[in-house]
PDB file of C-alpha atoms in Angstrom:
ATOM      1  CA  MET A   1     -12.980   4.122   9.981  1.00 76.00           C
ATOM      2  CA  SER A   2      -9.689   2.325  10.532  1.00 92.00           C
ATOM      3  CA  LEU A   3      -7.762  -0.432  12.202  1.00 96.00           C
ATOM      4  CA  THR A   4      -6.104   1.263  15.139  1.00 97.00           C
ATOM      5  CA  VAL A   5      -3.391  -0.354  17.267  1.00 97.00           C
ATOM      6  CA  ARG A   6      -2.203   1.570  20.340  1.00 97.00           C
ATOM      7  CA  GLY A   7       0.589   0.947  22.811  1.00 96.00           C
ATOM      8  CA  ILE A   8       1.079  -2.801  22.368  1.00 97.00           C
ATOM      9  CA  GLU A   9       3.403  -4.213  24.996  1.00 96.00           C
ATOM     10  CA  PHE A  10       4.351  -7.861  24.817  1.00 96.00           C
ATOM     11  CA  GLY A  11       7.015  -9.946  26.454  1.00 91.00           C
ATOM     12  CA  ARG A  12       7.987 -13.386  27.669  1.00 84.00           C
ATOM     13  CA  GLY A  13       9.090 -13.426  31.288  1.00 81.00           C
ATOM     14  CA  ALA A  14      11.545 -10.603  31.803  1.00 80.00           C
ATOM     15  CA  GLN A  15      12.177 -10.282  28.059  1.00 85.00           C
ATOM     16  CA  SER A  16      10.341  -7.457  26.282  1.00 89.00           C
ATOM     17  CA  VAL A  17       9.462  -8.147  22.619  1.00 92.00           C
ATOM     18  CA  LEU A  18       7.222  -5.191  21.784  1.00 96.00           C
ATOM     19  CA  SER A  19       7.291  -1.872  23.607  1.00 95.00           C
ATOM     20  CA  GLY A  20       4.476   0.621  22.999  1.00 95.00           C
ATOM     21  CA  VAL A  21       3.948  -0.325  19.350  1.00 97.00           C
ATOM     22  CA  GLY A  22       1.097   1.313  17.457  1.00 96.00           C
ATOM     23  CA  LEU A  23      -0.093   1.669  13.900  1.00 97.00           C
ATOM     24  CA  THR A  24      -3.187   2.455  11.835  1.00 96.00           C
ATOM     25  CA  ALA A  25      -4.541   1.115   8.552  1.00 96.00           C
ATOM     26  CA  GLU A  26      -7.333   2.691   6.563  1.00 95.00           C
ATOM     27  CA  PRO A  27      -9.715   1.035   4.044  1.00 94.00           C
ATOM     28  CA  GLY A  28      -8.002   0.808   0.693  1.00 94.00           C
ATOM     29  CA  GLU A  29      -4.551   1.027   2.257  1.00 96.00           C
ATOM     30  CA  VAL A  30      -1.641  -1.444   2.381  1.00 97.00           C
ATOM     31  CA  VAL A  31       0.620  -1.006   5.396  1.00 98.00           C
ATOM     32  CA  GLY A  32       3.961  -2.827   5.407  1.00 97.00           C
ATOM     33  CA  VAL A  33       5.587  -3.771   8.719  1.00 98.00           C
ATOM     34  CA  LEU A  34       9.350  -4.162   8.337  1.00 97.00           C
ATOM     35  CA  GLY A  35      12.328  -4.759  10.564  1.00 95.00           C
ATOM     36  CA  PRO A  36      15.200  -7.192  11.203  1.00 94.00           C
ATOM     37  CA  ASN A  37      14.537 -10.863  11.947  1.00 91.00           C
ATOM     38  CA  GLY A  38      13.287 -11.319  15.498  1.00 89.00           C
ATOM     39  CA  VAL A  39      12.142  -7.720  15.912  1.00 94.00           C
ATOM     40  CA  GLY A  40       8.544  -8.764  16.597  1.00 94.00           C
ATOM     41  CA  LYS A  41       6.690  -8.438  13.271  1.00 96.00           C
ATOM     42  CA  THR A  42       4.874 -11.774  13.590  1.00 95.00           C
ATOM     43  CA  THR A  43       4.298 -11.184  17.297  1.00 96.00           C
ATOM     44  CA  LEU A  44       2.640  -7.853  16.529  1.00 97.00           C
ATOM     45  CA  LEU A  45       0.236  -9.455  14.047  1.00 97.00           C
ATOM     46  CA  LYS A  46      -0.657 -12.160  16.561  1.00 96.00           C
ATOM     47  CA  CYS A  47      -1.274  -9.554  19.261  1.00 96.00           C
ATOM     48  CA  ILE A  48      -3.615  -7.662  16.916  1.00 96.00           C
ATOM     49  CA  LEU A  49      -5.474 -10.908  16.260  1.00 95.00           C
ATOM     50  CA  ARG A  50      -5.419 -11.845  19.980  1.00 93.00           C
ATOM     51  CA  ILE A  51      -3.706 -15.135  19.188  1.00 93.00           C
ATOM     52  CA  LEU A  52      -1.241 -13.696  21.719  1.00 94.00           C
ATOM     53  CA  ARG A  53      -2.417 -11.561  24.639  1.00 92.00           C
ATOM     54  CA  PRO A  54      -0.358  -8.378  25.042  1.00 93.00           C
ATOM     55  CA  ARG A  55       0.515  -7.069  28.485  1.00 93.00           C
ATOM     56  CA  SER A  56      -1.119  -3.778  27.585  1.00 94.00           C
ATOM     57  CA  GLY A  57      -2.409  -1.827  24.618  1.00 94.00           C
ATOM     58  CA  SER A  58      -5.557  -1.868  22.537  1.00 95.00           C
ATOM     59  CA  VAL A  59      -6.778  -2.822  19.072  1.00 96.00           C
ATOM     60  CA  SER A  60      -9.957  -1.407  17.541  1.00 95.00           C
ATOM     61  CA  VAL A  61     -11.625  -1.767  14.166  1.00 94.00           C
ATOM     62  CA  ASP A  62     -13.887   1.076  13.092  1.00 90.00           C
ATOM     63  CA  GLY A  63     -14.101   2.162  16.726  1.00 90.00           C
ATOM     64  CA  GLN A  64     -14.895  -1.265  18.197  1.00 92.00           C
ATOM     65  CA  ASP A  65     -12.487  -2.699  20.769  1.00 94.00           C
ATOM     66  CA  MET A  66     -11.443  -6.150  19.584  1.00 93.00           C
ATOM     67  CA  ALA A  67     -11.044  -7.359  23.180  1.00 91.00           C
ATOM     68  CA  SER A  68     -14.777  -6.885  23.764  1.00 92.00           C
ATOM     69  CA  LEU A  69     -15.813  -9.081  20.800  1.00 92.00           C
ATOM     70  CA  THR A  70     -16.242 -12.839  20.478  1.00 92.00           C
ATOM     71  CA  PRO A  71     -13.791 -14.770  18.229  1.00 91.00           C
ATOM     72  CA  ARG A  72     -16.493 -15.030  15.550  1.00 91.00           C
ATOM     73  CA  GLN A  73     -17.110 -11.275  15.657  1.00 92.00           C
ATOM     74  CA  ARG A  74     -13.408 -10.558  15.429  1.00 94.00           C
ATOM     75  CA  ALA A  75     -13.075 -12.923  12.455  1.00 93.00           C
ATOM     76  CA  LYS A  76     -15.635 -10.848  10.560  1.00 93.00           C
ATOM     77  CA  ARG A  77     -13.327  -7.882  10.935  1.00 95.00           C
ATOM     78  CA  LEU A  78      -9.839  -9.386  10.755  1.00 96.00           C
ATOM     79  CA  ALA A  79      -8.585 -12.152   8.444  1.00 96.00           C
ATOM     80  CA  TYR A  80      -5.160 -13.760   8.809  1.00 95.00           C
ATOM     81  CA  VAL A  81      -2.787 -15.255   6.267  1.00 93.00           C
ATOM     82  CA  PRO A  82      -0.053 -17.086   8.202  1.00 89.00           C
ATOM     83  CA  GLN A  83       3.507 -17.548   7.025  1.00 83.00           C
ATOM     84  CA  GLY A  84       3.498 -20.530   4.694  1.00 70.00           C
ATOM     85  CA  ALA A  85       1.009 -23.313   4.203  1.00 65.00           C
ATOM     86  CA  PRO A  86       0.117 -25.893   6.871  1.00 64.00           C
ATOM     87  CA  ALA A  87       2.260 -29.019   6.825  1.00 61.00           C
ATOM     88  CA  ARG A  88      -0.625 -31.309   5.890  1.00 69.00           C
ATOM     89  CA  PHE A  89      -4.154 -30.348   4.897  1.00 67.00           C
ATOM     90  CA  PRO A  90      -6.113 -33.146   3.140  1.00 82.00           C
ATOM     91  CA  LEU A  91      -8.723 -30.888   1.542  1.00 89.00           C
ATOM     92  CA  SER A  92      -9.546 -29.803  -1.968  1.00 93.00           C
ATOM     93  CA  VAL A  93      -8.766 -26.229  -2.982  1.00 94.00           C
ATOM     94  CA  PHE A  94     -12.475 -25.367  -2.834  1.00 95.00           C
ATOM     95  CA  GLU A  95     -12.854 -26.894   0.639  1.00 93.00           C
ATOM     96  CA  PHE A  96      -9.782 -25.087   1.876  1.00 93.00           C
ATOM     97  CA  ALA A  97     -11.065 -21.699   0.630  1.00 94.00           C
ATOM     98  CA  LEU A  98     -14.492 -22.482   2.087  1.00 94.00           C
ATOM     99  CA  MET A  99     -12.892 -22.492   5.537  1.00 92.00           C
ATOM    100  CA  GLY A 100     -12.776 -18.720   5.224  1.00 93.00           C
ATOM    101  CA  ARG A 101     -16.566 -18.650   5.483  1.00 92.00           C
ATOM    102  CA  ARG A 102     -16.580 -20.102   9.017  1.00 90.00           C
ATOM    103  CA  PRO A 103     -17.363 -16.767  10.752  1.00 90.00           C
ATOM    104  CA  HIS A 104     -20.519 -16.499   8.612  1.00 89.00           C
ATOM    105  CA  LEU A 105     -21.778 -20.095   8.958  1.00 83.00           C
ATOM    106  CA  ARG A 106     -24.735 -21.030  11.142  1.00 77.00           C
ATOM    107  CA  TRP A 107     -24.778 -24.779  10.682  1.00 78.00           C
ATOM    108  CA  ARG A 108     -23.515 -25.756   7.263  1.00 84.00           C
ATOM    109  CA  PRO A 109     -22.326 -23.852   4.188  1.00 86.00           C
ATOM    110  CA  SER A 110     -25.070 -22.184   2.229  1.00 88.00           C
ATOM    111  CA  ALA A 111     -25.441 -21.522  -1.475  1.00 90.00           C
ATOM    112  CA  LYS A 112     -24.251 -18.000  -0.720  1.00 92.00           C
ATOM    113  CA  ASP A 113     -21.048 -19.328   0.895  1.00 91.00           C
ATOM    114  CA  ALA A 114     -20.352 -21.555  -2.106  1.00 93.00           C
ATOM    115  CA  GLU A 115     -20.958 -18.614  -4.440  1.00 94.00           C
ATOM    116  CA  VAL A 116     -18.540 -16.392  -2.557  1.00 94.00           C
ATOM    117  CA  VAL A 117     -15.828 -19.066  -2.702  1.00 95.00           C
ATOM    118  CA  ALA A 118     -16.405 -19.792  -6.393  1.00 95.00           C
ATOM    119  CA  GLU A 119     -16.172 -16.088  -7.208  1.00 94.00           C
ATOM    120  CA  THR A 120     -13.011 -15.722  -5.120  1.00 94.00           C
ATOM    121  CA  LEU A 121     -11.297 -18.646  -6.816  1.00 95.00           C
ATOM    122  CA  ALA A 122     -12.222 -17.258 -10.233  1.00 94.00           C
ATOM    123  CA  ARG A 123     -10.896 -13.863  -9.243  1.00 91.00           C
ATOM    124  CA  LEU A 124      -7.530 -15.375  -8.338  1.00 92.00           C
ATOM    125  CA  GLY A 125      -7.399 -17.608 -11.405  1.00 91.00           C
ATOM    126  CA  LEU A 126      -7.825 -20.760  -9.307  1.00 94.00           C
ATOM    127  CA  GLU A 127     -11.113 -22.068 -10.713  1.00 93.00           C
ATOM    128  CA  ASP A 128      -9.402 -24.825 -12.673  1.00 94.00           C
ATOM    129  CA  LEU A 129      -7.775 -26.039  -9.452  1.00 94.00           C
ATOM    130  CA  ALA A 130     -10.929 -26.096  -7.324  1.00 95.00           C
ATOM    131  CA  GLY A 131     -11.097 -29.894  -7.203  1.00 94.00           C
ATOM    132  CA  ARG A 132      -7.366 -30.462  -6.721  1.00 94.00           C
ATOM    133  CA  ASP A 133      -5.878 -31.696  -3.456  1.00 92.00           C
ATOM    134  CA  PHE A 134      -4.366 -28.719  -1.672  1.00 91.00           C
ATOM    135  CA  GLU A 135      -1.235 -30.792  -0.917  1.00 88.00           C
ATOM    136  CA  SER A 136      -0.607 -31.361  -4.631  1.00 89.00           C
ATOM    137  CA  LEU A 137      -0.110 -27.665  -5.372  1.00 89.00           C
ATOM    138  CA  SER A 138       3.106 -25.748  -5.864  1.00 88.00           C
ATOM    139  CA  GLY A 139       4.257 -23.187  -3.284  1.00 85.00           C
ATOM    140  CA  GLY A 140       2.953 -20.266  -5.310  1.00 87.00           C
ATOM    141  CA  GLN A 141      -0.414 -21.942  -5.866  1.00 90.00           C
ATOM    142  CA  LYS A 142      -0.730 -22.735  -2.159  1.00 90.00           C
ATOM    143  CA  GLN A 143      -0.055 -19.089  -1.296  1.00 90.00           C
ATOM    144  CA  LYS A 144      -2.808 -18.002  -3.685  1.00 92.00           C
ATOM    145  CA  VAL A 145      -5.222 -20.456  -2.013  1.00 93.00           C
ATOM    146  CA  LEU A 146      -4.312 -19.028   1.402  1.00 92.00           C
ATOM    147  CA  LEU A 147      -5.215 -15.607  -0.010  1.00 93.00           C
ATOM    148  CA  ALA A 148      -8.447 -17.023  -1.386  1.00 94.00           C
ATOM    149  CA  ARG A 149      -9.413 -18.313   2.041  1.00 94.00           C
ATOM    150  CA  ALA A 150      -8.771 -14.876   3.555  1.00 95.00           C
ATOM    151  CA  PHE A 151     -10.646 -13.043   0.769  1.00 95.00           C
ATOM    152  CA  ALA A 152     -13.639 -15.410   1.147  1.00 95.00           C
ATOM    153  CA  GLN A 153     -13.783 -14.413   4.819  1.00 95.00           C
ATOM    154  CA  GLN A 154     -14.849 -10.905   3.664  1.00 94.00           C
ATOM    155  CA  ALA A 155     -13.239  -9.236   6.663  1.00 94.00           C
ATOM    156  CA  ARG A 156     -12.612  -5.514   6.864  1.00 94.00           C
ATOM    157  CA  TYR A 157      -8.860  -5.947   7.261  1.00 97.00           C
ATOM    158  CA  LEU A 158      -6.282  -8.533   6.217  1.00 96.00           C
ATOM    159  CA  LEU A 159      -3.185  -9.355   8.259  1.00 97.00           C
ATOM    160  CA  LEU A 160      -0.515 -11.209   6.324  1.00 97.00           C
ATOM    161  CA  ASP A 161       2.700 -12.694   7.694  1.00 95.00           C
ATOM    162  CA  GLU A 162       5.483 -12.800   5.074  1.00 93.00           C
ATOM    163  CA  PRO A 163       3.123 -13.766   2.182  1.00 91.00           C
ATOM    164  CA  THR A 164       5.998 -13.908  -0.318  1.00 89.00           C
ATOM    165  CA  SER A 165       8.478 -15.938   1.714  1.00 85.00           C
ATOM    166  CA  ASN A 166       9.967 -18.916  -0.129  1.00 81.00           C
ATOM    167  CA  LEU A 167       8.467 -17.808  -3.462  1.00 86.00           C
ATOM    168  CA  ASP A 168      10.337 -17.006  -6.647  1.00 88.00           C
ATOM    169  CA  VAL A 169      10.304 -13.439  -7.905  1.00 91.00           C
ATOM    170  CA  ASN A 170       7.503 -14.099 -10.405  1.00 90.00           C
ATOM    171  CA  HIS A 171       5.192 -15.424  -7.698  1.00 88.00           C
ATOM    172  CA  GLN A 172       6.207 -12.647  -5.302  1.00 91.00           C
ATOM    173  CA  LEU A 173       5.072  -9.994  -7.773  1.00 92.00           C
ATOM    174  CA  GLU A 174       1.913 -11.956  -8.572  1.00 90.00           C
ATOM    175  CA  ILE A 175       0.878 -12.350  -4.918  1.00 91.00           C
ATOM    176  CA  MET A 176       1.565  -8.691  -4.059  1.00 93.00           C
ATOM    177  CA  GLY A 177      -0.228  -7.520  -7.202  1.00 93.00           C
ATOM    178  CA  LEU A 178      -3.302  -9.626  -6.353  1.00 91.00           C
ATOM    179  CA  LEU A 179      -3.326  -8.233  -2.840  1.00 93.00           C
ATOM    180  CA  ARG A 180      -2.882  -4.657  -4.019  1.00 93.00           C
ATOM    181  CA  ARG A 181      -5.774  -4.933  -6.474  1.00 92.00           C
ATOM    182  CA  ALA A 182      -8.099  -6.657  -3.983  1.00 91.00           C
ATOM    183  CA  VAL A 183      -7.526  -3.992  -1.346  1.00 93.00           C
ATOM    184  CA  ALA A 184      -8.350  -1.263  -3.830  1.00 91.00           C
ATOM    185  CA  ALA A 185     -11.373  -3.053  -5.318  1.00 89.00           C
ATOM    186  CA  ASP A 186     -12.967  -4.163  -2.039  1.00 89.00           C
ATOM    187  CA  ASP A 187     -12.057  -1.071   0.032  1.00 90.00           C
ATOM    188  CA  MET A 188     -10.452  -3.179   2.738  1.00 94.00           C
ATOM    189  CA  GLY A 189      -7.170  -2.556   4.532  1.00 96.00           C
ATOM    190  CA  ALA A 190      -4.103  -4.778   4.776  1.00 97.00           C
ATOM    191  CA  VAL A 191      -1.221  -5.005   7.205  1.00 98.00           C
ATOM    192  CA  ILE A 192       1.697  -7.075   5.902  1.00 97.00           C
ATOM    193  CA  ALA A 193       4.735  -8.248   7.831  1.00 97.00           C
ATOM    194  CA  ILE A 194       7.367  -8.391   5.118  1.00 95.00           C
ATOM    195  CA  HIS A 195      11.156  -8.523   4.916  1.00 92.00           C
ATOM    196  CA  ASP A 196      11.683  -7.468   1.285  1.00 93.00           C
ATOM    197  CA  LEU A 197      12.318  -3.731   1.237  1.00 94.00           C
ATOM    198  CA  ASN A 198      11.775  -3.377  -2.503  1.00 94.00           C
ATOM    199  CA  LEU A 199       8.410  -5.168  -2.455  1.00 94.00           C
ATOM    200  CA  ALA A 200       7.348  -2.891   0.418  1.00 95.00           C
ATOM    201  CA  ALA A 201       8.525   0.188  -1.445  1.00 94.00           C
ATOM    202  CA  ARG A 202       6.583  -0.855  -4.535  1.00 93.00           C
ATOM    203  CA  PHE A 203       3.290  -2.091  -3.091  1.00 95.00           C
ATOM    204  CA  ALA A 204       2.789  -0.465   0.328  1.00 96.00           C
ATOM    205  CA  ASP A 205       1.089   2.886   0.851  1.00 96.00           C
ATOM    206  CA  ARG A 206       2.722   3.240   4.242  1.00 96.00           C
ATOM    207  CA  VAL A 207       5.555   1.513   6.040  1.00 97.00           C
ATOM    208  CA  VAL A 208       6.055   0.940   9.780  1.00 98.00           C
ATOM    209  CA  LEU A 209       9.702   0.200  10.544  1.00 98.00           C
ATOM    210  CA  LEU A 210      10.352  -1.689  13.789  1.00 97.00           C
ATOM    211  CA  PHE A 211      13.634  -1.718  15.663  1.00 96.00           C
ATOM    212  CA  GLN A 212      14.416  -3.144  19.102  1.00 94.00           C
ATOM    213  CA  GLY A 213      10.720  -3.780  19.726  1.00 92.00           C
ATOM    214  CA  ALA A 214       9.524  -0.253  19.048  1.00 96.00           C
ATOM    215  CA  VAL A 215       8.424   1.863  16.066  1.00 97.00           C
ATOM    216  CA  PHE A 216      11.536   3.434  14.576  1.00 97.00           C
ATOM    217  CA  SER A 217       9.721   5.213  11.727  1.00 97.00           C
ATOM    218  CA  ASP A 218       6.203   5.351  10.256  1.00 97.00           C
ATOM    219  CA  GLY A 219       5.244   7.003   7.009  1.00 96.00           C
ATOM    220  CA  GLU A 220       5.342   6.770   3.242  1.00 95.00           C
ATOM    221  CA  PRO A 221       7.895   4.307   1.811  1.00 93.00           C
ATOM    222  CA  ALA A 222       9.964   7.085   0.259  1.00 91.00           C
ATOM    223  CA  GLU A 223      10.276   8.722   3.667  1.00 93.00           C
ATOM    224  CA  VAL A 224      10.813   5.628   5.814  1.00 95.00           C
ATOM    225  CA  LEU A 225      13.013   3.542   3.551  1.00 94.00           C
ATOM    226  CA  SER A 226      15.807   6.049   3.362  1.00 93.00           C
ATOM    227  CA  GLU A 227      19.485   5.151   3.188  1.00 93.00           C
ATOM    228  CA  GLU A 228      19.946   6.493   6.727  1.00 94.00           C
ATOM    229  CA  ASN A 229      17.054   4.476   8.225  1.00 95.00           C
ATOM    230  CA  VAL A 230      18.061   1.234   6.517  1.00 94.00           C
ATOM    231  CA  ARG A 231      21.620   1.656   7.724  1.00 94.00           C
ATOM    232  CA  ALA A 232      20.489   2.344  11.315  1.00 95.00           C
ATOM    233  CA  VAL A 233      17.964  -0.503  11.515  1.00 95.00           C
ATOM    234  CA  PHE A 234      19.431  -3.244   9.315  1.00 94.00           C
ATOM    235  CA  GLY A 235      23.127  -2.396   9.469  1.00 93.00           C
ATOM    236  CA  VAL A 236      23.330  -2.316   5.679  1.00 91.00           C
ATOM    237  CA  GLN A 237      24.388   0.513   3.387  1.00 91.00           C
ATOM    238  CA  VAL A 238      22.009   0.822   0.422  1.00 90.00           C
ATOM    239  CA  LYS A 239      21.721   3.031  -2.589  1.00 89.00           C
ATOM    240  CA  VAL A 240      18.240   4.278  -3.486  1.00 87.00           C
ATOM    241  CA  PHE A 241      17.317   5.069  -7.063  1.00 83.00           C
ATOM    242  CA  GLY A 242      14.212   5.377  -9.192  1.00 77.00           C
ATOM    243  CA  TYR A 243      13.374   3.400 -12.307  1.00 73.00           C
ATOM    244  CA  ASN A 244      10.155   3.410 -14.309  1.00 73.00           C
ATOM    245  CA  GLY A 245       8.403   5.356 -11.578  1.00 73.00           C
ATOM    246  CA  GLN A 246       9.404   2.854  -8.882  1.00 78.00           C
ATOM    247  CA  ARG A 247      11.766   3.227  -5.938  1.00 79.00           C
ATOM    248  CA  HIS A 248      14.537   0.598  -5.639  1.00 84.00           C
ATOM    249  CA  LEU A 249      17.047  -0.135  -2.879  1.00 86.00           C
ATOM    250  CA  ILE A 250      20.311  -1.867  -3.752  1.00 87.00           C
ATOM    251  CA  PRO A 251      22.491  -3.219  -0.903  1.00 86.00           C
ATOM    252  CA  VAL A 252      26.088  -2.070  -1.135  1.00 87.00           C
ATOM    253  CA  GLN A 253      27.743  -3.398   2.024  1.00 81.00           C
ATOM    254  CA  THR A 254      27.165  -4.284   5.632  1.00 80.00           C
ATOM    255  CA  VAL A 255      28.233  -1.557   8.012  1.00 81.00           C
ATOM    256  CA  GLY A 256      27.004  -2.680  11.445  1.00 67.00           C
ATOM    257  CA  ARG A 257      24.811  -0.566  13.679  1.00 62.00           C
TER     258      ARG A 257
END
């Protein structure tokens, strides 16, 4: 059982954005997608979700081709956390999280739906904010509510686009820790587009490194996030060292590609 992406090709006009990109994610696994700005990380997630239609390639979940399913059926398998919160959403925290239950609704939310949302908010430490206006929350709180909506969807796989962008380091570690624990506890998989190499090294089981629209390297963080690969893809010289059982990358200088 896995999320399997094969040969995704996507472009706009004569411009190619993704060229033959593929990856897999297993239940209980966090896969980080990294690469320079504009390399196609967000585009890849949207192609997997069929928000964008690739020119070619396929996406399957546990052997089922996503192109053959209805949007509701796909939403029971794939949940999406976009980059940042919507500009204006006049809902309470509970109502916002309840939106994650839409793939399971027949007519109106049931007691079961409310129970799932209540349990999810409690799990993320958001129960005291359930009645608050979503717009009144801080950036870190909003990001946790976005996660709550995705968790309440109870999909097999989560796709997250830069879930730690614009957050301070404390909230970055909190969000990634929550995600890491949820993936392990619920035996679901996660694919995260992320730009922070150290967060990827710490929290991802595998890393897919994109460069010029293609997969440059795919494997364990210690293998992929080498000094040589970072120099080739990002044009930055880094030093890699270990501390307290964790791998850390420290930028030294830009070197060009």
